[in-house]
Structure formats: structure tokens, C-alpha cells
PDB file of C-alpha atoms and ligand atoms in Angstrom:
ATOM      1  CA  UNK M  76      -9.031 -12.872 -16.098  1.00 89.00           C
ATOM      2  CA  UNK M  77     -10.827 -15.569 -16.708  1.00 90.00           C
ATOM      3  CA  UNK M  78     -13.504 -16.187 -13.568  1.00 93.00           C
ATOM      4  CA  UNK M  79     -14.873 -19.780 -14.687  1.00 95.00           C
ATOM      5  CA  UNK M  80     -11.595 -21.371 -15.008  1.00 96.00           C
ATOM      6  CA  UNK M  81     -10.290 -19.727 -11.384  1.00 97.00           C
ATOM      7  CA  UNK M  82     -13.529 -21.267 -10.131  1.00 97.00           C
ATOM      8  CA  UNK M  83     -12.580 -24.711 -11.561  1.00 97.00           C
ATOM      9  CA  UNK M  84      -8.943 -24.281  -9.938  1.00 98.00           C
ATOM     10  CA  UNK M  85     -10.979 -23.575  -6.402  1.00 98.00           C
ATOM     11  CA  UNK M  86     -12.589 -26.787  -6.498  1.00 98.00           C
ATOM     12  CA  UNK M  87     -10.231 -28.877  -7.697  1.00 98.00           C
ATOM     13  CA  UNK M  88      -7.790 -27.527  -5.039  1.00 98.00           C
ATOM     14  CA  UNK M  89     -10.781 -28.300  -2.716  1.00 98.00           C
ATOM     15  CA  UNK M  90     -11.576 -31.536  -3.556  1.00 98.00           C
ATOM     16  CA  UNK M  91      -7.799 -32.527  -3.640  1.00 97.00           C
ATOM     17  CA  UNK M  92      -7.788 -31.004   0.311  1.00 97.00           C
ATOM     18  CA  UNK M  93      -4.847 -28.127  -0.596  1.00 97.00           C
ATOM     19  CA  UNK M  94      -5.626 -25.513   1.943  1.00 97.00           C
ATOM     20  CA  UNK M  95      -5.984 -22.432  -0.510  1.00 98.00           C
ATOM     21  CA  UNK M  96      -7.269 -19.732   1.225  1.00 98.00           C
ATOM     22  CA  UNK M  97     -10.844 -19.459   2.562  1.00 97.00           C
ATOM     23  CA  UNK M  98     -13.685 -17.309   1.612  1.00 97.00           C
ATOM     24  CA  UNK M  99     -13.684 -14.784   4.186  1.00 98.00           C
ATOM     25  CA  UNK M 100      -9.904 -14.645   4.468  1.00 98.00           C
ATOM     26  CA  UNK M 101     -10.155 -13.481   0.823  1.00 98.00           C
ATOM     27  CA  UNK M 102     -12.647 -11.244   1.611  1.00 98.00           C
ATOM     28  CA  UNK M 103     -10.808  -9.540   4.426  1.00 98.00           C
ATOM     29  CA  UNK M 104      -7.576  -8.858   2.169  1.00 98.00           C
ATOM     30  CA  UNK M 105      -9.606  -7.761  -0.774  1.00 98.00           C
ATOM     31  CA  UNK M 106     -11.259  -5.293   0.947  1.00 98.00           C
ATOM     32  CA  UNK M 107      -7.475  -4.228   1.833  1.00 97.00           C
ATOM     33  CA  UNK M 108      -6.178  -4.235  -1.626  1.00 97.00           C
ATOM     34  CA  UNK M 109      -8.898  -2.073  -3.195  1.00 97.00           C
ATOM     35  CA  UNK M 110      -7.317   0.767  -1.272  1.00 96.00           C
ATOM     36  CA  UNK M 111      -3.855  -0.119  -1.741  1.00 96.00           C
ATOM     37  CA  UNK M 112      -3.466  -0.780  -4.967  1.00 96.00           C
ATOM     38  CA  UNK M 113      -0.644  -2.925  -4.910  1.00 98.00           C
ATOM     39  CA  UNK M 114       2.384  -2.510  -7.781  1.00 98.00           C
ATOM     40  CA  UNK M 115       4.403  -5.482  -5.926  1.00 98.00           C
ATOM     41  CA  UNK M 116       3.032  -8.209  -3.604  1.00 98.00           C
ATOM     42  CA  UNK M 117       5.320 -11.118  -2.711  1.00 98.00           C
ATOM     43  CA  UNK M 118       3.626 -14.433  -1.372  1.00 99.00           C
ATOM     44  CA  UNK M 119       5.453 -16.964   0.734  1.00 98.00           C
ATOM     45  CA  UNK M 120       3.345 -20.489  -0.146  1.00 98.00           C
ATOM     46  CA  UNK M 121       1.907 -21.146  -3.544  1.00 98.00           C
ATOM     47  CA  UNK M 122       0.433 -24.428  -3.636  1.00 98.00           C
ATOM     48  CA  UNK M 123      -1.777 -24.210  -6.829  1.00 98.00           C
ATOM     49  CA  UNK M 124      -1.635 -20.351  -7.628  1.00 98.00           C
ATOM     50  CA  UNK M 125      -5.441 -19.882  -6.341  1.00 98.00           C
ATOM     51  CA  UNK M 126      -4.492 -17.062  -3.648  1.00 98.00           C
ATOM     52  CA  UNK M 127      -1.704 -15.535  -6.162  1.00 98.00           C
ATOM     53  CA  UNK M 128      -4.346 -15.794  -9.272  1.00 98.00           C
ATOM     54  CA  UNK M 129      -7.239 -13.835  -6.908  1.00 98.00           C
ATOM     55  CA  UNK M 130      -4.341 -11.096  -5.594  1.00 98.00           C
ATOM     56  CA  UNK M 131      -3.141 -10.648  -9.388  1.00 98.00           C
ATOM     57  CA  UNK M 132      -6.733  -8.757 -10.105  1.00 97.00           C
ATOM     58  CA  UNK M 133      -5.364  -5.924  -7.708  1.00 98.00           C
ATOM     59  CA  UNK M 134      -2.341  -5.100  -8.410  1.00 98.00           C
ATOM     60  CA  UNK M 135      -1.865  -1.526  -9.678  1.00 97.00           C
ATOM     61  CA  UNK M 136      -1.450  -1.380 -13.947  1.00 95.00           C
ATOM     62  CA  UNK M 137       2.245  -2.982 -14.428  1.00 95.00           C
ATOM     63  CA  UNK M 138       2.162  -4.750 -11.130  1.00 98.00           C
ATOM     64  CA  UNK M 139       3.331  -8.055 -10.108  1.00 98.00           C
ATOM     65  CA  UNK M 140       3.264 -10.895  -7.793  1.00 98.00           C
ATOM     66  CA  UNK M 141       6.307 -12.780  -6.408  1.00 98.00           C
ATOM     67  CA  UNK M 142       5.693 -16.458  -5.364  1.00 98.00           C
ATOM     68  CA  UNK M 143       7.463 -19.134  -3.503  1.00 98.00           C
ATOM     69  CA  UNK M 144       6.722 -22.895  -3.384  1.00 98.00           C
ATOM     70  CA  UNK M 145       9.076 -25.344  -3.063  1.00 98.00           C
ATOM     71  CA  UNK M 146       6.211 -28.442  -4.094  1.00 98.00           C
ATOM     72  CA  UNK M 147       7.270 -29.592  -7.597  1.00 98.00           C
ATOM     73  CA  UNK M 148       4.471 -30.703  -8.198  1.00 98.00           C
ATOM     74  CA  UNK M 149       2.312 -27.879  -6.874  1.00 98.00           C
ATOM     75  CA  UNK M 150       4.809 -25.653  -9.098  1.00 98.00           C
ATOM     76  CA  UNK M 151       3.565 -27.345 -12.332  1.00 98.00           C
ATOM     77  CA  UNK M 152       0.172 -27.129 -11.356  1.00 98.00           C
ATOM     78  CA  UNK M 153       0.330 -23.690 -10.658  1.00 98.00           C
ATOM     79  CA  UNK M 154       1.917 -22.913 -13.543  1.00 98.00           C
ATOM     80  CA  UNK M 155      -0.689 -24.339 -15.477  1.00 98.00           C
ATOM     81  CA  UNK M 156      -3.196 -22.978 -13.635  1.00 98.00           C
ATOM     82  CA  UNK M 157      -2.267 -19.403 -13.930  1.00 98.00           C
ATOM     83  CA  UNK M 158      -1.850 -19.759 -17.546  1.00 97.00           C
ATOM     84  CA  UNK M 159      -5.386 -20.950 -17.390  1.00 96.00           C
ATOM     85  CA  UNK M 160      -7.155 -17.494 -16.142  1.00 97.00           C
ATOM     86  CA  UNK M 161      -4.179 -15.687 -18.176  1.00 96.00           C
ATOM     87  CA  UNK M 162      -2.286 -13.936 -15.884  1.00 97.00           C
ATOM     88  CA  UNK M 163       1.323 -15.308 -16.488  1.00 97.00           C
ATOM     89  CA  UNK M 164       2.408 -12.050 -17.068  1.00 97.00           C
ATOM     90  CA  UNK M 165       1.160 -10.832 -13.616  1.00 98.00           C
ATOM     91  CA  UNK M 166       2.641 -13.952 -11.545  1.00 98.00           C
ATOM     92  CA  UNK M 167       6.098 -15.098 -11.183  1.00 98.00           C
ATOM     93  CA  UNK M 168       7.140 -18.574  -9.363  1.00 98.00           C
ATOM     94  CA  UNK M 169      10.037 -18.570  -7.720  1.00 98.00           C
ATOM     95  CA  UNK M 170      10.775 -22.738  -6.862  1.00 98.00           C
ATOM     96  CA  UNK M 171      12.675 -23.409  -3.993  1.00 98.00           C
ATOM     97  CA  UNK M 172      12.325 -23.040  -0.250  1.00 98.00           C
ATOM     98  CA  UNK M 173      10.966 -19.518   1.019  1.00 98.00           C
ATOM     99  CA  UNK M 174      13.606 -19.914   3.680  1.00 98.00           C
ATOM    100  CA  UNK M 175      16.496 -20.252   0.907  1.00 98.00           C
ATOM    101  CA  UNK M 176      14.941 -17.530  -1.210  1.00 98.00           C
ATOM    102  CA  UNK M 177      13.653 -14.966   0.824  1.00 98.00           C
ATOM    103  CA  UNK M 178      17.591 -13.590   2.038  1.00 98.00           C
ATOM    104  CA  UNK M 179      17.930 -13.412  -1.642  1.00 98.00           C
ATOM    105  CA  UNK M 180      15.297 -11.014  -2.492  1.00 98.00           C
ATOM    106  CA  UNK M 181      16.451  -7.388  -3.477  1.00 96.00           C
ATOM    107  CA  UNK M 182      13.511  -5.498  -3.783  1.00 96.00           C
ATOM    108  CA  UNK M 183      10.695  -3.783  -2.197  1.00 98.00           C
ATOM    109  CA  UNK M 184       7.169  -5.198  -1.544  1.00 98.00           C
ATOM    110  CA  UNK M 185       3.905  -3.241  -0.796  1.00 98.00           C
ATOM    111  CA  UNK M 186       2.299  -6.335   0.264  1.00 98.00           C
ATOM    112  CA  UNK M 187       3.500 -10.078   2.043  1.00 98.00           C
ATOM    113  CA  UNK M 188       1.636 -12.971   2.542  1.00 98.00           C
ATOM    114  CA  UNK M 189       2.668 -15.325   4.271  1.00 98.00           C
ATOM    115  CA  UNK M 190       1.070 -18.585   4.177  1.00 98.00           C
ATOM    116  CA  UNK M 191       3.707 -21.878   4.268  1.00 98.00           C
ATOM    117  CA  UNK M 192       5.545 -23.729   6.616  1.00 96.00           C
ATOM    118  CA  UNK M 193       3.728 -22.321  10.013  1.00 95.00           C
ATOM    119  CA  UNK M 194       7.000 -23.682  12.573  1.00 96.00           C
ATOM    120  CA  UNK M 195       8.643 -20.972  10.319  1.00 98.00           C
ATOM    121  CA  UNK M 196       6.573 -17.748  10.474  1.00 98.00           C
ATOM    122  CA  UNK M 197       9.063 -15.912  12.649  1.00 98.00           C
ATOM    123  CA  UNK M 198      11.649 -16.575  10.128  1.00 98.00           C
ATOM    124  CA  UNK M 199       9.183 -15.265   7.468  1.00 98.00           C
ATOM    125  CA  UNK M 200       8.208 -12.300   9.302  1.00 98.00           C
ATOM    126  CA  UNK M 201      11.852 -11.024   9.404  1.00 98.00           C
ATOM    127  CA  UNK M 202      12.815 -11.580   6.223  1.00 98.00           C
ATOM    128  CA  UNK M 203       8.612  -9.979   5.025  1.00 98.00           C
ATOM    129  CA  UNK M 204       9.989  -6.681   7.041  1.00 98.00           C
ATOM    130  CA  UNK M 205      13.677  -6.501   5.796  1.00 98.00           C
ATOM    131  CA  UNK M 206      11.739  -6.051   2.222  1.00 98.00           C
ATOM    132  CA  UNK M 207       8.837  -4.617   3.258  1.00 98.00           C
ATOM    133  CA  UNK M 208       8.379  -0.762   1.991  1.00 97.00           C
ATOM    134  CA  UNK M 209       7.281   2.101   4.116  1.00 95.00           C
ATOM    135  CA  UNK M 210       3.627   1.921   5.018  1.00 95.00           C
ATOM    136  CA  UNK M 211       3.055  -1.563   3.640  1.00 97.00           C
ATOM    137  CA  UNK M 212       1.264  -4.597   4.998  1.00 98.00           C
ATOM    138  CA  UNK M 213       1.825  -7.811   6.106  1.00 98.00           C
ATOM    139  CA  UNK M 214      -0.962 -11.040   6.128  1.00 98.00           C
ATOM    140  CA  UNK M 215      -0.406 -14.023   7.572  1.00 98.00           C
ATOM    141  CA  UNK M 216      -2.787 -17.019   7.045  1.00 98.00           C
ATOM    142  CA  UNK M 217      -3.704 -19.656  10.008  1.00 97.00           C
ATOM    143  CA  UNK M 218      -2.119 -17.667  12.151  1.00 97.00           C
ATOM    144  CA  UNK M 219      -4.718 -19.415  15.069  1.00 95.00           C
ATOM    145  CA  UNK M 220      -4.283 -22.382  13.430  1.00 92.00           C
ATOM    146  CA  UNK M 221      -7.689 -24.360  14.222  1.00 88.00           C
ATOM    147  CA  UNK M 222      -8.078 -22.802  17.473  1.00 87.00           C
ATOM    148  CA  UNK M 223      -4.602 -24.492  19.138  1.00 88.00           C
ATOM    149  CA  UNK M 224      -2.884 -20.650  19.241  1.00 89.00           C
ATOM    150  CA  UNK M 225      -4.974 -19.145  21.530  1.00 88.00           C
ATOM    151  CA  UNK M 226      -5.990 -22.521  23.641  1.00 87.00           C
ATOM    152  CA  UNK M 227      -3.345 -23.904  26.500  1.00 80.00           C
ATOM    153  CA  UNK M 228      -3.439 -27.362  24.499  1.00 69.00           C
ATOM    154  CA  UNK M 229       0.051 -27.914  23.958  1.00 68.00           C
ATOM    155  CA  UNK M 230       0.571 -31.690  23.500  1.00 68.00           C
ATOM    156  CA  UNK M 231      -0.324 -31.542  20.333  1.00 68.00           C
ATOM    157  CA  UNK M 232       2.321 -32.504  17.628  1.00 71.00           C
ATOM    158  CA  UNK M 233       1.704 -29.685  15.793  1.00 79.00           C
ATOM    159  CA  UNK M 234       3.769 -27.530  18.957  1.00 86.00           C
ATOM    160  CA  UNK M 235       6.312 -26.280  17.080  1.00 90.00           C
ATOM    161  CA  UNK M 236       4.197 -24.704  15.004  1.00 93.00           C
ATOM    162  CA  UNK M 237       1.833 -23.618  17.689  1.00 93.00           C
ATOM    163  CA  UNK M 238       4.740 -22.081  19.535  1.00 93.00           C
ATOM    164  CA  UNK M 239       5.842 -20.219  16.461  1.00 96.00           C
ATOM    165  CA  UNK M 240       2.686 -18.954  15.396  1.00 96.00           C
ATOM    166  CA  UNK M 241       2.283 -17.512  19.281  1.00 95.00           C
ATOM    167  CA  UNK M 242       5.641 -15.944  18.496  1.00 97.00           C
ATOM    168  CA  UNK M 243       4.907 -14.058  15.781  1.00 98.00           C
ATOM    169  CA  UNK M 244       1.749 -12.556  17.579  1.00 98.00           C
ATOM    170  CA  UNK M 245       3.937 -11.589  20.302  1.00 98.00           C
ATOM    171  CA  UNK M 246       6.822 -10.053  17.490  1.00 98.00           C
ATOM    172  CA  UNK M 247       4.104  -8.464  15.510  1.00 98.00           C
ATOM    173  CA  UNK M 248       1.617  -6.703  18.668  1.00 97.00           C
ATOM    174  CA  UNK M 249       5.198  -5.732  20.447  1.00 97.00           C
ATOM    175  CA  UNK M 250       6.814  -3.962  17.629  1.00 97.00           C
ATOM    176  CA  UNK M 251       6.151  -0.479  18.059  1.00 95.00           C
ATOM    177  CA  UNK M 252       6.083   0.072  13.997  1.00 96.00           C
ATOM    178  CA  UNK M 253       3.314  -2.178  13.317  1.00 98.00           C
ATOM    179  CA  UNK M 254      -0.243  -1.722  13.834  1.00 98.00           C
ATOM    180  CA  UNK M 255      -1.411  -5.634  14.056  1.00 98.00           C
ATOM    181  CA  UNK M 256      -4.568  -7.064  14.431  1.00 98.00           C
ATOM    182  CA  UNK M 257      -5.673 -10.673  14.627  1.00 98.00           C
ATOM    183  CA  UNK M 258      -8.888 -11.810  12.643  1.00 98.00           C
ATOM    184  CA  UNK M 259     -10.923 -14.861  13.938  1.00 97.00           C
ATOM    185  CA  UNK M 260     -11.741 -15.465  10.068  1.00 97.00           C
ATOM    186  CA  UNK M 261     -10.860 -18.784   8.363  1.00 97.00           C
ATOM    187  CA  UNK M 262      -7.960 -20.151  10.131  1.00 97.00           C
ATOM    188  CA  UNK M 263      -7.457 -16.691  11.832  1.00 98.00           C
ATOM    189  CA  UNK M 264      -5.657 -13.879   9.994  1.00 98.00           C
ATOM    190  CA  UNK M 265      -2.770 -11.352  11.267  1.00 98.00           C
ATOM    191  CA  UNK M 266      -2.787  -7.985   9.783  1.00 98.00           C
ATOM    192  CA  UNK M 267       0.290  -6.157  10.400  1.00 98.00           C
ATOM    193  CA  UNK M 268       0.668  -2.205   8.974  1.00 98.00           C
ATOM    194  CA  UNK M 269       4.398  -0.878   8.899  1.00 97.00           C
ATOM    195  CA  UNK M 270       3.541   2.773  10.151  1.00 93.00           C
ATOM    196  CA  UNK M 271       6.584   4.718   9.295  1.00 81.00           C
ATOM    197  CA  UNK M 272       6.884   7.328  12.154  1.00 72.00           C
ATOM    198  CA  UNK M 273       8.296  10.664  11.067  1.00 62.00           C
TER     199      UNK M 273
HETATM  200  N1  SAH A 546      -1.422 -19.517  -0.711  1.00 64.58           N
HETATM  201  C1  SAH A 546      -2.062 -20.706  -1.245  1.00 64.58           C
HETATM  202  C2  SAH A 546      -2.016 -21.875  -0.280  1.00 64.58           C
HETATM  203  C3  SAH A 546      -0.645 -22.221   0.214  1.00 64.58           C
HETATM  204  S1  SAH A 546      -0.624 -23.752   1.086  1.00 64.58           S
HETATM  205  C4  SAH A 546      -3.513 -20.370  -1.552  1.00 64.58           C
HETATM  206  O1  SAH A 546      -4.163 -19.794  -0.659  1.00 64.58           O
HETATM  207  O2  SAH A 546      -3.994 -20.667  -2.650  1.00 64.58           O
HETATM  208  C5  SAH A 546       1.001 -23.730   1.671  1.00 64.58           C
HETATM  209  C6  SAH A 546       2.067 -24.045   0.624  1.00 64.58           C
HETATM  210  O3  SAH A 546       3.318 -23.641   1.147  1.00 64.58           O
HETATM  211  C7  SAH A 546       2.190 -25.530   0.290  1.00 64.58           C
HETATM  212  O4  SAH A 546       1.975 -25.730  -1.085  1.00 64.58           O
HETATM  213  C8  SAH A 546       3.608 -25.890   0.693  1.00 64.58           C
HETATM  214  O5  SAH A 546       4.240 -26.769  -0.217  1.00 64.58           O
HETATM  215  C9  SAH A 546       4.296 -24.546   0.681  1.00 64.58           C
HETATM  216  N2  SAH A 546       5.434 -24.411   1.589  1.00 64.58           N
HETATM  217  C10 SAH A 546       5.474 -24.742   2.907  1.00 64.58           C
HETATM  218  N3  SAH A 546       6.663 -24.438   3.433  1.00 64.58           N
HETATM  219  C11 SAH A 546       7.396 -23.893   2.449  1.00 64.58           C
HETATM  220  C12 SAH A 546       8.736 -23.391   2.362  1.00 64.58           C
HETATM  221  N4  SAH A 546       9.535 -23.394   3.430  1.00 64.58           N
HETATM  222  N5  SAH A 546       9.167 -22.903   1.173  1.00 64.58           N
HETATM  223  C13 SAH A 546       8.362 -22.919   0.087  1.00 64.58           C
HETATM  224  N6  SAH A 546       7.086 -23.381   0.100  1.00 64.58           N
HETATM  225  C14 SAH A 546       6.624 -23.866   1.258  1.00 64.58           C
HETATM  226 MG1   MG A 547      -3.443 -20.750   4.497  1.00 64.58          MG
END
């Protein structure tokens, strides 16, 4: 792929304030990846491709990403963008709203991210573990979303979200197949294994 373009897409996106994922978020799933060798990942939350376009180097030979964004706008950009570095045949879009989409998804996934509307992670975890294969892992950006989740401050307008996002936490640590963990990097990061018990 091509590195100087994807590092013109990162500070474009930067400038222009869309919140692509950080540095040390990256990091952390990268490090996760290597192992896994992904052939399918499925990403709930575009925006611009950046996260998508950094996954795509990953994937195992023949793999492929599935995206959501409902953001026309975004879409195009994203489009563009991962014809850009060259990985259109790595990276499909589908446009619409994850919540639409995601009962409509028939396959199997070795990898979710989840990274949209945050008032809906609950929803997205739900649908991530209906297609979520045996031993595969779930990430789930600003899941402490700027320090609110784990504070009592609950006036904020942002409580919907803020409630759902402590939901999830509670969903993900109490299910007895998943191994979670929750990483104070970036916006804070949930890591969620599906251990398949024999
Ligand atoms: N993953 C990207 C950043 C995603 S930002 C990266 O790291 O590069 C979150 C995106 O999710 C926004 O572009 C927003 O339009 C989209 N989004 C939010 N709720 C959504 C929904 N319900 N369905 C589809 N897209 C959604
Ligand atoms: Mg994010």
C-alpha cells in the first residue's frame, strides 16, 4: 500500500477534526492482528477509510474488510481515499446505517470493530457476537469516552451514550465467553476474546 498517501489521509482527517483512530489505539490492535491474521474483519464506522485502510495491511492473503458508514459524504471520501493507497480490492463499503445493516449480515467475522454511534454500542455488540466466529475478537473504540464512563458525572448531554458505553462494559466483563479487558489508551479501548469452551 501506499504509506505517503495514508499519511496524507491522517492529516487531512485530522485537520478536518474526524475522530479516526489514535496512535496508540492503532498500536494496541496491531499488535493483535499480527497474531491473528485476519481473513475477514468487519468495521462498524468508516468515516474516511483511515482505520479500514491501516487494518487492510493484516488481513491474511485473500482477506477482506467489511465497512459501514452511513455519512454520504464520508462514503465518497473514503472511497477515494482507499483507492488512493490501492486497496479497493481489500475494502468493501457497505452505505447505510450499521443498525439497518448489521441484522443483514450472513457471514462470519474473525475480527469487529466497533467504532460509530456510541448510544448504540449494546446494539452493536449483539449483532458483532451473532457473527462473530469461534475464538474471535471484538474492539471497541472510546469506549471511556473522554473520561465520562468511569467518572459519576452524569449531567452531561452526552448520557445516553455514557450509559450505553457503561452497558456494554457490564455485557462484555459479565459474559462468561468473553475474556474483556479495558485499555486506558486513546479514548479507552475494550478488548473482548470469544473463548469457545469445549
Ligand atoms: N473508524 C474510523 C472513524 C469512525 S468515526 C477511523 O478510525 O478511521 C465514526 C463514524 O461512524 C462516523 O463517520 C459516523 O458517520 C459513523 N456512524 C455513526 N453512527 C453510525 C451508524 N449508526 N451507522 C453507520 N455509520 C455510523
Ligand atoms: Mg473512535
Amino acid at each position: 500500500m501506499n504509506k505517503i498517501e495514508l499519511e496524507k489521509i491522517k492529516e487531512k482527517a485530522l485537520e478536518e477534526h474526524i475522530p479516526i483512530i489514535m496512535d496508540d489505539t492503532l498500536e494496541v490492535i496491531q499488535k493483535y492482528l499480527i497474531k491473528l491474521k485476519p481473513k475477514r474483519i468487519l468495521e462498524i464506522g468508516t468515516a474516511v477509510g483511515y482505520s479500514a485502510i491501516c487494518f487492510s495491511e493484516f488481513l491474511s492473503e485473500n482477506g477482506k474488510i467489511d465497512t459501514i458508514e452511513r455519512d454520504e459524504e464520508r462514503i465518497k471520501e473514503a472511497k477515494e481515499n482507499i483507492k488512493k493507497v490501492g486497496v479497493e480490492n481489500k475494502i468493501n463499503i457497505y452505505e447505510g446505517d450499521a443498525v439497518e445493516i448489521l441484522p443483514t449480515l450472513n457471514e462470519k467475522y474473525d475480527m469487529v470493530f466497533i467504532d460509530a454511534a456510541k448510544g448504540k454500542y449494546t446494539f452493536f455488540l449483539e449483532q458483532a457476537l451473532r457473527v462473530l466466529k469461534d475464538n474471535g475478537i471484538i474492539f471497541a473504540d472510546n469506549i471511556l469516552y473522554k473520561g465520562y464512563v468511569m467518572s459519576d458525572y452524569n449531567k452531561h448531554k452526552q448520557r445516553t451514550a455514557v450509559r450505553n458505553l457503561r452497558e456494554y462494559i457490564k455485557q462484555t466483563t459479565q459474559n462468561e465467553n468473553l475474556k474483556t479487558q479495558i485499555l486506558e489508551v486513546g479514548d479507552g479501548l475494550a478488548i473482548s476474546v470469544l473463548e469457545v469452551k469445549n
